[in-house]
Amino acid sequence: MLDIPSDLLSDLDPAQRDAVRATSGPVCILAGAGTGKTRAISRRVAYALETGVVAPSHVLVVTFTDKAATEMRERLAALGRTGVTAATFHAAALRQLRHFWPRVSGGELPTILESKVAMLVDLARALPGGYRYVAVRDLAGEIEWAKARRVGPTRYEEATEADGHDGPLPARLFAPLYSRYEAAKERAGRIDFEDMLELTIRLIEDDAAAADEIRARYRWFSVDEYQDTNTLQQALLDAWLGGREDLAVVGDEDQTIYTFTGASSEWLTGFTRRYPAAHVVRLETNYRSTPQVLDVANRLLAGAPRVGGGPPKRLLPTRPDGPPPIIRQFADGGDEETAIATETRRLIDTGVPAEQIAVLVRTNAQLVGFEAAFRAARVAFQLRGERFFARPEIRRALDAVRSARRGRSATKDDAQADDDTPAAPLTDRLTAIWAAALDFRPDVVPPGEEARQRHAALGTLLDIGRRCQTEDSTAGLDDFLAEVDRRSADEAGGATGVGVELLTYHRAKGLEWDAVFLPALEEGILPIRQATDPAEIDEERRLLYVGITRARVHLWLSSARVRDGRSTQRRRSRFLLEVVPVGVHSRGDQAADARISGRGGTGGHRAGPTGGADAAGSPLFEALRAWRLERARADAVPPYVIFHDTTLAAIAERRPRSLADLAGIPGIGPTKLDRYGEELISVVVRAG
Ligand code: ATP
Ligand code: MG
């Protein structure tokens, strides 16, 4: 146990110490990933307790997840400090509501509505014709959009207009639906997640006695991951504070990844405007990752647009050198999954604990392929988050297959026909069943985020069928169901064990591992297909930044040329092309690991591998040739099929910075523009 304040400071750097010693008034710690922000705020709490600035019961530390709250309490307990409240906004609000509700309203607190969907199903049926089939989860998402901004049904139309926001329904239809949802919820005596915060705010605003009591209890506040705070959470924080200023916020605007829930890093960046007296601390040294990992993170950051046009932020390394990050491109998504499982086995054999390894993906549906690959490689894994086979649409899809199967064996003629005539291929049968039962069409992606996710999940399920079919062209519905049962049982087992962690970027926030795998870095996956406007693309970039900066030592970035049994060629993510120096990335499937060599000083550029003088001579021309060579290898075509030297020379001369510029160059038609345009521009831009 640490008992004198100097011990609480001895393993901190001067900037962290400065933050810890600032125990009163507004404090704002603005710093990049892995710089010890979370360490600094937990230490600051301990230090304030130690020096008698505040009593434990008066402290409220707000964290982003329950897991982070538990970790915060553990960190404090390790420092010999207990009695502090560490909770998410929701957990803290709920506790206060429970306490005050009976007194204020004379009854028990209404029960919490775990999901809005059930309540919305009936209401959605009453929508006019064409809108009746809008995904109910998208309607729920829209209500959340509004509530995170404290926009009620009456202000909804006006707010969407002001925001230029497009919901799943026209605003004039959505507003009455929203209002009916609120009424139905009230009649049912339920409250939803946002209500917990909203009602706590109103309690404090409307009931002076409750406000006094709550404010007397909590006097000293800290908020971690403050860049992801939304308007509703901020309003609650303001209500708790009641004008007082003992607030420390900690965040990194480059890690804002929840804007889709209404979060805005402007609360963080605008902190000093709201609190001109704030003590601002910037941490610059990264304690988490090797210089090699940080080099990749810094390259990605260098490409991010900067508010106010300042110089790009950089993370400064302190850790010793580690292995160069591994960059690979695979012929197929299945190969990629297998290679990752194999590599984790190798790492485990060299002494990296399995739970110190993570695979991060963009969407939950991507996890199922890894479950299978890890099982096949006999590597223990644990799923963090939603289980694929427990998803409602997957269960419905499997129920439909089971009843189609039963229907067949019940009809003797059919069974007979099944035996005598060669059955249609498994994937065709599955597609037909799901088309009838779920209106699923593999190539028609429905609008709306939730609907798209469901579509992707069914696509993944169809891919399992495709794999059965590849192994055995006569595979039938029974084989498919047996395979699914096996995988589902594995998943249930994998969900509880210890082992390599499989999770989404969103859940990886604040965490760290020795080894981090980032697969499927492809256009359409990361950045995700529905990210189209610049703000959405920026958020995708920040997600990757969060992913890269989770790694302490080993980092793996990979992509595949085709996946999910389709023939469409996939393009590497624009972000991958940014972080990998030209000419240094993968040489195709059989390639030995293509690694980023050296540490690269400024996230800058490296010449192509040949470096020799050429007819056209310029460094850009060389960089373009290096790109062409690499692309030719990746696509298994001769380089001249991609572009002739004369075209490359013309590009080197004109230095196009946009697709429009590029289109004006002879030798670049629409097909080539589409296929190579973005990569070419990125080569030109990087060459400066
Ligand atoms: P993120 O932005 O990802 O939330 P963070 O800024 O909160 O990161 P921490 O998780 O607090 O960073 O710290 C990152 C790692 O560096 C942890 O393993 C932590 O123990 C270690 N660390 C922090 N400060 C120091 C220090 N002064 N000396 C040595 N190690 C440190
Ligand atoms: Mg942190």
Coordinates of C-alpha atoms and ligand atoms in Angstrom, one line a residue, residues 9-14 16 29 31-43 71 75 224-225 227 250-252 255 283 285-289 318-319 508-512 545-546 549-550 552, ligand 1:
L9 CA 3.8 10.6 -8.1
S10 CA 7.1 8.7 -8.4
D11 CA 6.2 6.6 -11.4
L12 CA 4.6 9.5 -13.4
D13 CA 6.2 11.9 -15.8
P14 CA 6.3 15.6 -15.1
Q16 CA 1.2 13.6 -15.5
I29 CA -6.1 16.5 -19.9
A31 CA -3.6 13.7 -24.9
G32 CA -3.1 11.0 -27.5
A33 CA -3.6 7.3 -27.1
G34 CA -1.5 5.4 -24.5
T35 CA -0.1 8.5 -22.9
G36 CA -1.3 7.6 -19.5
K37 CA -4.5 9.6 -19.3
T38 CA -6.4 6.9 -17.5
R39 CA -3.4 6.3 -15.2
A40 CA -3.3 10.1 -14.5
I41 CA -6.9 10.4 -13.5
S42 CA -7.0 7.4 -11.3
R43 CA -3.8 8.7 -9.6
E71 CA -10.9 -1.3 -13.5
R75 CA -6.7 0.7 -9.6
D224 CA -12.6 9.6 -18.7
E225 CA -13.0 9.3 -22.5
Q227 CA -14.4 13.0 -26.3
V250 CA -9.7 13.5 -19.9
G251 CA -9.8 12.7 -23.6
D252 CA -8.3 12.5 -27.1
Q255 CA -10.3 8.8 -30.6
L283 CA 0.6 14.5 -22.3
T285 CA 4.8 10.5 -24.3
N286 CA 3.3 7.2 -25.2
Y287 CA 4.0 4.4 -22.7
R288 CA 2.1 1.7 -24.4
S289 CA 3.5 0.9 -27.8
T318 CA 9.4 5.6 -24.9
R319 CA 9.3 1.8 -25.2
A508 CA -11.7 -2.0 -27.7
K509 CA -11.7 1.6 -26.5
G510 CA -9.2 2.3 -23.6
L511 CA -7.9 -1.3 -23.7
E512 CA -4.5 -2.7 -24.6
Y545 CA -6.3 4.8 -35.1
V546 CA -7.9 3.4 -32.0
T549 CA -2.9 2.2 -30.7
R550 CA -4.3 -0.8 -28.7
R552 CA 1.9 -2.8 -27.3
Ligands
ATP1 P1 -6.1 5.5 -24.1 O1 -6.1 6.8 -24.9 O2 -6.0 4.3 -25.0 O3 -7.3 5.4 -23.2 P2 -4.5 6.3 -21.9 O4 -3.9 7.6 -22.3 O5 -5.6 6.3 -21.0 O6 -4.8 5.5 -23.2 P3 -3.3 4.5 -20.0 O7 -4.1 3.3 -20.3 O8 -3.5 5.3 -18.8 O9 -3.3 5.5 -21.3 O10 -1.7 4.1 -20.1 C1 -1.2 3.3 -21.2 C2 -0.2 2.4 -20.7 O11 1.0 3.1 -20.3 C3 -0.6 1.6 -19.5 O12 -0.1 0.3 -19.5 C4 0.0 2.3 -18.3 O13 0.2 1.5 -17.2 C5 1.3 2.8 -18.9 N1 1.8 4.1 -18.3 C6 1.1 5.2 -18.2 N2 1.9 6.2 -17.7 C7 3.1 5.6 -17.4 C8 4.4 6.1 -16.9 N3 4.5 7.4 -16.5 N4 5.4 5.3 -16.9 C9 5.2 4.0 -17.3 N5 4.1 3.5 -17.8 C10 3.0 4.3 -17.9

